[in-house]
Amino acid sequence: MGKSNLDLVKECDRFPYYADDPAFYTAHMRNYHAFRVNGCDANLGYMLNSVVKKLELPEGSWAIDSTNQTVTLMTDRDATPEQRSQLMAETLAVAVKRDTFEILRGWRNEKYPVYAPGGKFLLEVERSATPLFGFVSYGVHATCYVNDDNGLRLWIPRRSKTKQTYPGMLDNSVAGGMSTDEHPGECLVREAMEEASLPEDVVRKNSTAAGCVTYFYVRSAQAGGETDLLQPEVEYIYDLKLSADVVPKPCDSEVEQFYLMTVDEVQAALANGEFKPNCSVVLIDFFLRHGILTPENEPNFLDIISRIHRRLEFPTASHFEG
Amino acid sequence: MGKSNLDLVKECDRFPYYADDPAFYTAHMRNYHAFRVNGCDANLGYMLNSVVKKLELPEGSWAIDSTNQTVTLMTDRDATPEQRSQLMAETLAVAVKRDTFEILRGWRNEKYPVYAPGGKFLLEVERSATPLFGFVSYGVHATCYVNDDNGLRLWIPRRSKTKQTYPGMLDNSVAGGMSTDEHPGECLVREAMEEASLPEDVVRKNSTAAGCVTYFYVRSAQAGGETDLLQPEVEYIYDLKLSADVVPKPCDSEVEQFYLMTVDEVQAALANGEFKPNCSVVLIDFFLRHGILTPENEPNFLDIISRIHRRLEFPTASHFEG
């Protein structure tokens, strides 16, 4: 008996819901401090109490309120994003030096953005550190598929066995994180070349924006680093319909090989737990939009759809260019 | 300045979210009694206190707990759905006789189902009465579209001026409520004939299941009957791609006329408030899945997507046939 689609969704969307059990939710929240920034009236993430305890904060720069369980970055109310980012970076530099957190050994040298309500850019922080604060992270996933006389087939890569996260697991055709200042469409084009050797014109001509998936991930051992760190995520979704003669190929060292798999093969690999968790969610979303999963053949249709479009309880960016 | 897509979504998804303001949510919930059924451990809907006060409940058949604000149908723990439905019907018969509620003047003679956790059928109730109890209701919406050398165009009907709800407003190509025992695919076929004169073979051949939208509607004056009644809804979504020579036509008296509208025309009519509220939500979902609304051109992309796939706080059915 393999994993159901709801099992796969729950591996990814693991944070409890208030409405499911208000008393449990309220008790569970005692495990966290809300991360806040002086001058911004919103929780920006939840930090495990154990992280708050271990993180050494430069004196006077942070305020910890043990009663309300908040940690506040005490830059001036009218500080610039650079000033806030600088203070975050100083704090993390100390943690790296003292090797306080296993997760920081996977330092990426990439900056991830944090937004205030209304999508206002507040600060940026090293990518590998975002789960320490529980910040929302943003990425792009594209499903490359062929739909011809041979039926619907999907291009599925296997991750390199040397990747620091989820080594050797199956992945989505194109998937990557969005750095500060990057927009979803640009990120798609960049990652499609880096991970699948697909040229920009092919991507622009054949891609359709198809919404997003959102979920509240709680990191497992597979993810590397400390477990139970929080990682609420937004993945912008694209469908990339290719003719059978366009063959994605590994470009960098992150992908080992691409397979052109039938829907049955993908579903079997999903049930077998072969996919990186958030890739399962994106494939399930693809199947829901393309008439593969229907209310009549998926017993958890409604619960799945709402959980993979979870309303995150933190401000998010719009990435609006208008 | 017309309505934004988020404005349209908020007209439909009007019930507050706990995470937005826990104190406000908790206070707001004092306006309602949770509806429960003896032997079932779940809230099945929220009833306005004013409805609880006005509804005359047969003695001994109902338990009202003013402290916990619950109304419980006191059929035996192992009662049959028929027995529960019978008690509901008796209560409503008294209300109709005394003309207690304006909304019951729109009696439909259709039965809507109510489910326990796990999608177990609990009871059925007259359609027009469901907002008195705040039960989840289910429907099917299909967007008929043409996508050829003339670009993407959608078939949009105008509701009859004599309809009791939302008279004269624009609607979705095919839309209808699902009665007890009906499945989404059957409902699609039935409604496509009743509302658009589309034959079964055309519908089966050209339709793609494309997920669902869910939202928590609070009835406005436009909906008819008492305002502020609750109507959490699930709409199963289908896309119906037609060639330009297939022309939907009104069949029953509910639809006045069909228009083949461009995306720009539909968006202008949306901004102008010409659509029935939940039809706006379905069209926005269509635009999100078809690359018309993107993270780069829709400033409220994320909030819209999560709100139109709201996780309802009541048990829902799967409509699973497996």
XYZ file of C-alpha atoms in Angstrom:
644
model
C 0.000 0.000 0.000
C 1.705 3.176 -1.200
C 1.262 6.742 -0.048
C -2.015 8.443 -0.935
C -1.980 11.886 -2.497
C -3.211 13.284 0.821
C -0.315 11.547 2.619
C 2.066 13.304 0.225
C 0.375 16.658 0.769
C 0.525 16.231 4.545
C 4.274 15.543 4.390
C 4.614 18.996 2.912
C 1.822 20.928 4.601
C 2.610 19.849 8.148
C 1.919 22.888 10.310
C -1.366 22.556 12.279
C -4.554 24.450 11.396
C -6.362 26.474 14.031
C -9.792 25.267 12.941
C -8.888 21.572 13.205
C -8.343 21.828 16.948
C -8.188 25.319 18.475
C -6.886 24.061 21.848
C -4.104 22.006 20.276
C -3.146 24.857 17.955
C -2.958 27.345 20.816
C -0.858 24.956 22.910
C 1.394 24.153 19.927
C 2.092 27.840 19.308
C 3.782 27.975 22.729
C 6.740 26.242 21.041
C 7.485 29.328 18.975
C 8.426 32.968 19.190
C 6.981 35.198 16.489
C 9.675 37.077 14.573
C 8.961 40.769 14.176
C 10.722 43.858 12.919
C 10.464 47.163 14.756
C 8.038 49.436 12.908
C 6.242 46.615 11.088
C 2.951 45.417 12.535
C 3.022 41.763 11.467
C 4.489 38.409 12.400
C 7.041 37.584 9.715
C 7.778 34.027 10.759
C 7.801 31.683 13.746
C 11.077 30.680 15.400
C 11.373 27.513 17.476
C 12.000 28.425 21.136
C 15.110 26.248 20.985
C 16.461 28.393 18.142
C 15.730 31.606 20.031
C 17.616 30.191 23.020
C 20.676 29.182 20.993
C 20.912 32.220 18.723
C 23.157 34.802 20.338
C 21.715 38.207 19.632
C 23.887 41.358 19.655
C 22.987 43.328 22.768
C 20.456 46.110 22.285
C 19.752 45.144 18.697
C 17.012 42.655 19.452
C 14.123 42.589 21.931
C 12.877 39.296 23.258
C 9.455 39.365 24.887
C 9.068 36.083 26.783
C 5.456 36.758 27.758
C 4.155 37.428 24.271
C 6.786 35.134 22.773
C 8.127 37.574 20.235
C 11.626 38.336 18.984
C 11.899 41.813 17.487
C 14.721 43.168 15.359
C 15.247 46.594 16.916
C 16.496 48.577 13.961
C 15.023 52.097 13.801
C 11.407 52.278 12.772
C 12.483 54.069 9.599
C 15.558 51.909 8.953
C 16.421 50.962 5.386
C 16.236 47.373 4.154
C 20.055 47.474 3.990
C 20.293 48.355 7.692
C 17.945 45.548 8.692
C 19.717 43.057 6.434
C 23.050 44.111 7.915
C 21.935 43.371 11.465
C 20.554 39.997 10.410
C 23.855 39.216 8.684
C 25.887 40.146 11.769
C 23.803 37.840 13.926
C 24.201 34.984 11.479
C 27.954 35.560 11.169
C 28.306 34.883 14.902
C 26.198 31.728 14.605
C 28.299 30.464 11.702
C 31.542 31.174 13.534
C 30.351 29.238 16.587
C 28.727 26.527 14.453
C 25.509 27.008 16.429
C 23.208 25.508 13.793
C 23.768 22.508 11.569
C 21.532 24.070 8.896
C 23.975 26.964 8.414
C 26.672 24.501 7.312
C 24.682 24.434 4.071
C 25.395 28.173 3.519
C 24.266 29.073 -0.007
C 25.525 32.591 -0.553
C 22.097 33.519 -1.897
C 19.840 36.183 -0.443
C 16.134 35.563 0.183
C 13.727 38.477 0.682
C 11.326 39.125 3.562
C 8.289 41.338 2.988
C 6.024 43.542 5.092
C 2.241 43.669 4.551
C 1.474 45.008 1.101
C 4.544 43.274 -0.343
C 6.950 46.009 0.843
C 10.546 44.756 0.869
C 11.807 44.718 4.464
C 15.133 42.913 4.452
C 17.035 40.046 2.928
C 18.745 37.139 4.586
C 21.017 34.237 3.625
C 18.923 31.478 2.051
C 19.986 28.646 4.359
C 19.000 30.703 7.420
C 15.365 31.335 6.471
C 14.017 28.218 8.298
C 15.601 29.432 11.553
C 13.189 32.392 11.423
C 10.349 30.617 9.638
C 10.323 33.164 6.818
C 8.203 32.544 3.724
C 10.387 31.450 0.812
C 9.535 31.743 -2.867
C 10.323 29.494 -5.784
C 9.300 28.535 -9.283
C 8.316 25.052 -10.469
C 7.631 24.143 -14.078
C 6.250 20.867 -15.355
C 7.555 20.032 -18.817
C 5.197 17.695 -20.615
C 4.525 16.132 -23.989
C 0.942 15.419 -25.049
C 0.768 13.699 -28.417
C -0.521 10.464 -29.948
C 1.408 8.577 -27.280
C -0.572 10.294 -24.542
C 0.474 12.623 -21.756
C 4.033 12.200 -20.501
C 6.075 14.303 -18.075
C 9.782 15.104 -18.032
C 11.071 14.041 -14.610
C 14.667 14.583 -13.469
C 16.544 12.715 -10.774
C 18.503 14.907 -8.340
C 22.211 14.395 -8.098
C 23.309 11.998 -5.362
C 25.681 14.683 -4.117
C 23.053 17.403 -3.559
C 22.938 18.498 0.057
C 19.137 18.310 0.203
C 17.052 15.298 -0.914
C 19.924 13.608 -2.800
C 18.929 11.081 -5.466
C 15.196 11.828 -5.265
C 12.942 12.606 -8.234
C 12.272 16.281 -8.871
C 10.187 18.558 -11.071
C 11.371 19.349 -14.603
C 12.424 22.833 -13.550
C 12.478 24.057 -9.950
C 14.411 26.685 -8.099
C 14.328 29.323 -5.401
C 13.776 33.009 -6.115
C 16.365 35.411 -4.825
C 15.778 39.020 -3.835
C 14.737 41.185 -6.797
C 14.046 38.198 -9.018
C 10.643 37.842 -10.674
C 8.914 34.509 -11.306
C 9.131 34.658 -15.101
C 12.862 35.495 -15.009
C 13.501 32.769 -12.464
C 11.721 30.281 -14.742
C 13.924 31.217 -17.698
C 17.118 31.072 -15.616
C 16.330 27.750 -13.957
C 15.080 26.144 -17.192
C 18.531 26.730 -18.678
C 20.484 25.816 -15.546
C 18.606 22.634 -14.761
C 17.179 21.423 -18.059
C 19.276 23.155 -20.767
C 16.117 24.683 -22.249
C 16.787 27.875 -24.220
C 14.950 31.090 -23.355
C 12.927 31.228 -26.581
C 11.596 27.683 -26.049
C 10.612 28.545 -22.499
C 8.943 31.852 -23.316
C 7.026 30.408 -26.270
C 5.750 27.269 -24.525
C 5.186 28.262 -20.920
C 1.870 29.106 -19.306
C 1.622 30.625 -15.841
C -0.758 28.344 -13.968
C -1.089 29.811 -10.482
C 0.887 28.793 -7.435
C 0.952 26.282 -4.643
C 1.431 27.369 -1.036
C 1.918 25.170 2.003
C 3.471 25.302 5.456
C 6.361 22.862 5.510
C 7.987 21.646 8.731
C 11.464 20.404 7.904
C 12.139 16.701 8.261
C 15.499 14.920 8.525
C 15.513 14.471 4.709
C 15.736 18.240 4.310
C 19.066 18.328 6.127
C 19.956 20.307 9.260
C 17.821 20.596 12.385
C 14.371 19.025 12.205
C 11.104 20.853 12.913
C 12.303 24.176 11.549
C 9.513 26.005 9.722
C 9.450 26.721 6.035
C 6.230 28.251 4.712
C 6.559 28.270 0.936
C 5.139 29.800 -2.214
C 5.906 28.036 -5.485
C 4.839 29.847 -8.648
C 3.695 27.250 -11.162
C 4.271 27.042 -14.900
C 3.267 24.416 -17.435
C 5.728 23.972 -20.280
C 4.252 22.013 -23.183
C 7.016 20.658 -25.393
C 7.000 18.769 -28.663
C 8.568 15.325 -28.346
C 11.756 16.429 -30.119
C 12.670 18.932 -27.390
C 14.617 16.928 -24.834
C 15.601 18.483 -21.481
C 19.179 17.653 -20.488
C 21.095 18.184 -17.256
C 23.248 21.311 -17.441
C 24.707 21.908 -13.998
C 25.660 19.212 -11.505
C 22.311 19.287 -9.685
C 20.458 16.926 -12.010
C 21.605 13.430 -12.855
C 19.217 12.400 -15.629
C 15.781 13.126 -17.181
C 13.085 10.506 -17.760
C 9.990 10.921 -19.954
C 7.388 9.238 -17.744
C 3.736 8.389 -18.304
C 1.132 9.598 -15.825
C 0.910 6.047 -14.425
C 4.658 5.926 -13.906
C 4.682 9.311 -12.169
C 1.779 8.284 -9.933
C 3.524 5.028 -9.009
C 6.730 6.914 -8.127
C 4.687 9.376 -6.056
C 2.993 6.572 -4.113
C 6.409 5.024 -3.624
C 7.753 8.194 -2.000
C 10.413 8.755 -4.662
C 9.759 12.476 -5.151
C 11.130 15.374 -3.118
C 8.115 16.378 -0.953
C 7.224 19.722 -2.509
C 7.549 18.247 -6.006
C 4.736 15.840 -5.136
C 2.531 18.802 -4.364
C 3.288 20.496 -7.685
C 2.599 17.289 -9.623
C -0.661 16.765 -7.761
C -1.642 20.343 -8.667
C -0.784 19.585 -12.325
C -2.953 16.458 -12.256
C -5.819 18.395 -10.679
C -5.711 21.119 -13.335
C -5.390 18.665 -16.238
C -8.325 16.398 -15.430
C -6.201 13.465 -14.170
C -7.386 13.800 -10.581
C -11.133 14.429 -10.343
C -13.656 14.613 -7.500
C -14.772 11.144 -8.562
C -11.363 9.399 -8.496
C -9.524 11.259 -5.711
C -11.105 10.576 -2.301
C -9.467 13.619 -0.690
C -10.007 16.057 -3.560
C -11.233 19.004 -1.486
C -8.796 18.685 1.382
C -5.867 18.374 -1.024
C -6.829 21.441 -3.057
C -7.262 23.684 -0.051
C -4.081 22.501 1.693
C -1.851 23.100 -1.337
C -3.231 26.627 -1.619
C -2.870 27.390 2.053
C -3.365 30.955 3.212
C -0.061 31.665 4.934
C -0.313 33.687 8.105
C 2.561 35.997 7.168
C 2.752 38.885 4.721
C 3.692 37.777 1.221
C 5.011 39.590 -1.809
C 3.059 40.104 -4.967
C 6.027 40.204 -7.372
C 3.835 42.669 -9.236
C 5.535 44.557 -12.033
C 2.637 46.894 -12.835
C -11.984 52.889 -10.972
C -13.534 49.445 -11.215
C -13.393 46.551 -8.784
C -10.077 44.742 -8.464
C -9.963 40.964 -8.657
C -9.309 40.894 -4.908
C -12.405 43.078 -4.346
C -14.429 40.497 -6.281
C -12.944 37.627 -4.291
C -13.673 39.402 -1.005
C -17.324 39.876 -1.988
C -17.534 36.106 -2.140
C -15.102 35.008 0.560
C -16.415 37.283 3.286
C -16.163 35.261 6.502
C -13.218 36.377 8.694
C -9.992 34.387 9.084
C -8.683 33.526 12.521
C -5.071 34.344 11.607
C -5.906 37.856 10.363
C -7.042 38.974 13.810
C -7.539 36.273 16.457
C -9.304 38.631 18.870
C -11.754 39.898 16.244
C -12.430 36.365 15.025
C -13.131 35.087 18.525
C -15.463 38.008 19.230
C -17.185 37.605 15.854
C -17.890 33.934 16.545
C -20.107 35.002 19.469
C -22.696 35.925 16.793
C -23.207 32.278 15.915
C -24.284 28.930 17.295
C -22.491 25.910 15.848
C -24.912 23.397 14.349
C -24.257 19.823 15.456
C -25.894 16.442 15.131
C -26.032 14.051 18.069
C -23.409 11.325 17.573
C -21.261 13.333 15.151
C -18.211 15.065 16.558
C -17.998 18.077 14.254
C -19.484 21.507 13.655
C -21.563 21.227 10.487
C -22.348 24.903 10.043
C -22.770 28.163 11.932
C -26.235 29.610 12.570
C -26.756 33.309 13.275
C -27.973 33.762 16.868
C -30.957 35.655 15.437
C -31.914 32.579 13.407
C -31.583 30.291 16.429
C -33.871 32.645 18.355
C -36.536 32.763 15.635
C -36.496 29.098 14.621
C -39.051 27.214 16.659
C -37.610 23.845 17.487
C -39.874 20.857 18.310
C -39.544 20.185 22.020
C -37.034 17.495 22.996
C -35.758 17.107 19.462
C -33.116 19.784 19.696
C -30.647 20.807 22.395
C -29.515 24.411 22.628
C -26.402 25.032 24.704
C -26.203 28.783 25.292
C -22.812 28.621 26.996
C -21.005 26.756 24.260
C -23.301 28.275 21.638
C -24.305 25.032 19.981
C -27.576 23.771 18.558
C -27.710 19.978 18.395
C -30.196 17.866 16.482
C -31.060 15.232 19.086
C -31.891 12.277 16.897
C -30.531 8.981 18.271
C -26.798 8.536 17.981
C -27.409 5.690 15.520
C -30.279 7.369 13.664
C -30.544 6.935 9.909
C -30.062 9.846 7.496
C -33.814 9.564 6.785
C -34.657 10.081 10.465
C -32.414 13.140 10.739
C -33.729 14.589 7.482
C -37.284 14.044 8.685
C -36.710 16.046 11.858
C -35.078 18.847 9.873
C -38.045 18.855 7.486
C -40.579 19.045 10.325
C -38.795 22.037 11.810
C -38.704 23.806 8.462
C -42.379 23.043 7.786
C -43.306 25.021 10.908
C -41.074 27.915 9.818
C -42.654 27.984 6.361
C -46.159 27.892 7.805
C -45.420 30.828 10.098
C -43.365 32.612 7.395
C -40.529 32.979 9.902
C -37.797 33.494 7.308
C -37.899 35.445 4.076
C -35.317 33.098 2.538
C -37.744 30.160 2.763
C -40.163 31.973 0.427
C -37.688 30.903 -2.251
C -38.416 27.209 -1.517
C -36.762 25.116 -4.251
C -38.031 21.604 -3.657
C -34.468 20.353 -4.019
C -32.547 18.467 -1.360
C -28.984 19.385 -0.436
C -26.764 16.922 1.454
C -24.865 17.418 4.718
C -21.852 15.229 5.465
C -20.019 14.023 8.566
C -16.197 13.813 8.707
C -14.935 11.336 6.144
C -17.685 12.341 3.707
C -20.332 10.156 5.408
C -23.847 11.234 4.419
C -25.660 12.541 7.509
C -28.884 14.114 6.325
C -30.437 16.188 3.569
C -32.282 19.446 3.769
C -34.292 21.725 1.481
C -31.888 23.781 -0.639
C -33.220 27.234 0.277
C -32.796 26.446 3.990
C -29.081 25.629 3.926
C -27.942 29.226 4.667
C -30.058 29.226 7.859
C -27.760 26.508 9.210
C -24.607 27.593 7.351
C -24.218 24.192 5.702
C -21.624 23.701 2.973
C -23.281 23.592 -0.439
C -21.878 22.009 -3.587
C -22.132 23.006 -7.212
C -20.545 22.661 -10.609
C -19.282 25.504 -12.805
C -18.001 25.058 -16.333
C -16.336 27.687 -18.477
C -17.048 27.159 -22.176
C -14.378 28.748 -24.302
C -13.138 29.004 -27.858
C -9.422 29.387 -28.524
C -8.662 29.754 -32.214
C -7.052 32.241 -34.607
C -9.322 34.915 -33.162
C -7.851 34.377 -29.702
C -9.391 33.194 -26.451
C -13.097 33.949 -26.018
C -15.547 32.819 -23.345
C -19.247 31.979 -23.601
C -21.008 34.177 -21.051
C -24.755 33.977 -20.370
C -26.964 36.629 -18.865
C -29.351 35.427 -16.161
C -33.031 35.882 -16.703
C -34.482 39.080 -15.241
C -37.109 36.965 -13.494
C -34.684 34.708 -11.570
C -35.184 35.001 -7.831
C -31.438 35.343 -7.178
C -29.105 37.793 -8.950
C -31.598 38.596 -11.753
C -30.110 39.994 -14.968
C -26.486 39.490 -13.914
C -23.823 37.775 -16.011
C -23.171 34.133 -15.152
C -20.816 31.272 -16.012
C -21.464 29.224 -19.147
C -22.770 26.326 -17.090
C -23.444 26.493 -13.350
C -25.712 24.651 -11.000
C -26.147 23.203 -7.554
C -25.595 19.522 -6.770
C -28.435 17.684 -5.122
C -28.113 14.714 -2.804
C -26.684 11.662 -4.575
C -25.555 13.648 -7.580
C -21.928 13.457 -8.690
C -20.022 16.388 -10.225
C -19.642 14.853 -13.689
C -23.369 14.004 -13.877
C -24.306 17.443 -12.636
C -22.123 18.979 -15.354
C -23.859 16.978 -18.072
C -27.348 17.778 -16.725
C -26.725 21.489 -16.290
C -24.925 21.836 -19.639
C -28.113 20.645 -21.348
C -30.511 22.584 -19.095
C -28.681 25.893 -19.236
C -26.724 25.860 -22.492
C -28.413 23.190 -24.691
C -25.110 21.324 -24.990
C -25.572 17.611 -25.728
C -23.988 14.993 -23.466
C -21.464 13.756 -26.068
C -20.152 17.274 -26.670
C -19.764 17.817 -22.930
C -18.075 14.484 -22.216
C -15.674 14.819 -25.147
C -14.612 18.402 -24.496
C -14.625 18.816 -20.740
C -11.641 18.709 -18.431
C -11.981 18.558 -14.662
C -9.853 21.432 -13.400
C -10.132 21.336 -9.609
C -12.524 23.339 -7.495
C -12.958 26.687 -5.848
C -14.029 26.981 -2.222
C -14.920 30.123 -0.296
C -16.985 31.212 2.676
C -19.788 33.412 1.384
C -21.853 35.666 3.630
C -25.126 36.427 1.884
C -25.728 39.988 0.751
C -29.009 41.637 -0.185
C -28.427 40.674 -3.855
C -28.699 37.006 -2.872
C -32.276 37.496 -1.693
C -33.701 36.764 1.756
C -32.110 37.703 5.083
C -28.626 39.188 4.872
C -25.564 37.848 6.707
C -26.640 34.206 6.472
C -23.651 31.938 5.903
C -23.035 29.930 2.774
C -19.688 28.108 2.635
C -19.426 26.705 -0.878
C -17.580 24.177 -2.992
C -17.767 24.610 -6.766
C -16.262 21.809 -8.840
C -14.661 23.339 -11.917
C -14.656 22.171 -15.512
C -13.164 23.709 -18.637
C -15.141 23.014 -21.792
C -13.176 23.822 -24.933
C -15.516 24.207 -27.897
C -14.923 24.780 -31.570
C -16.422 28.037 -32.806
C -19.322 26.251 -34.511
C -20.732 24.903 -31.240
C -22.976 27.635 -29.920
C -24.533 27.384 -26.439
C -28.200 28.414 -26.411
C -30.619 29.040 -23.557
C -32.818 26.012 -22.915
C -34.807 26.665 -19.769
C -36.064 30.063 -18.632
C -33.051 30.746 -16.406
C -30.776 32.141 -19.099
C -31.667 35.065 -21.326
C -28.844 35.073 -23.871
C -25.242 33.937 -24.479
C -22.400 36.240 -25.539
C -19.017 35.156 -26.929
C -16.739 37.601 -25.104
C -13.025 38.297 -25.354
C -10.875 38.158 -22.223
C -10.762 41.971 -22.182
C -14.545 42.162 -22.352
C -14.942 39.648 -19.518
C -12.397 41.505 -17.390
C -14.164 44.819 -18.007
C -17.524 43.292 -17.008
C -15.916 41.812 -13.882
C -14.454 45.178 -12.864
C -17.866 46.691 -13.512
C -19.541 44.297 -11.065
C -21.778 42.729 -13.737
C -21.173 39.098 -12.728
C -22.925 37.091 -10.028
C -20.321 37.042 -7.197
C -19.288 33.391 -7.276
C -19.014 33.483 -11.063
C -16.306 36.122 -10.700
C -14.337 33.718 -8.559
C -14.611 30.907 -11.114
C -13.530 33.198 -13.951
C -10.581 34.468 -11.927
C -9.584 30.837 -11.296
C -9.840 30.182 -15.065
C -7.617 33.192 -15.812
C -5.082 32.050 -13.206
C -4.854 28.550 -14.677
C -4.649 29.767 -18.289
C -1.798 32.251 -17.903
C -4.008 35.375 -18.154
C -3.422 36.408 -14.539
C 0.221 36.023 -13.507
C 2.262 36.958 -10.438
C 3.620 39.837 -12.501
C 0.310 41.383 -13.609
C -1.994 40.604 -10.650
C -0.961 42.538 -7.532
C -2.918 40.222 -5.201
C -2.002 36.927 -6.855
C -1.216 34.976 -3.690
C -4.053 36.243 -1.550
C -6.559 35.566 -4.331
C -5.380 32.003 -4.933
C -5.486 31.017 -1.292
C -8.868 32.665 -0.621
C -10.612 30.945 -3.533
C -9.309 27.597 -2.293
C -10.273 28.205 1.306
C -10.069 25.318 3.735
C -13.613 25.192 5.058
C -13.936 24.479 8.758
C -16.690 21.901 8.260
C -16.573 18.320 7.048
C -16.915 18.047 3.287
C -17.799 15.209 0.958
C -15.400 13.657 -1.464
C -17.958 12.605 -4.087
C -15.576 9.702 -4.560
C -16.856 6.864 -6.714
C -13.921 4.519 -6.189
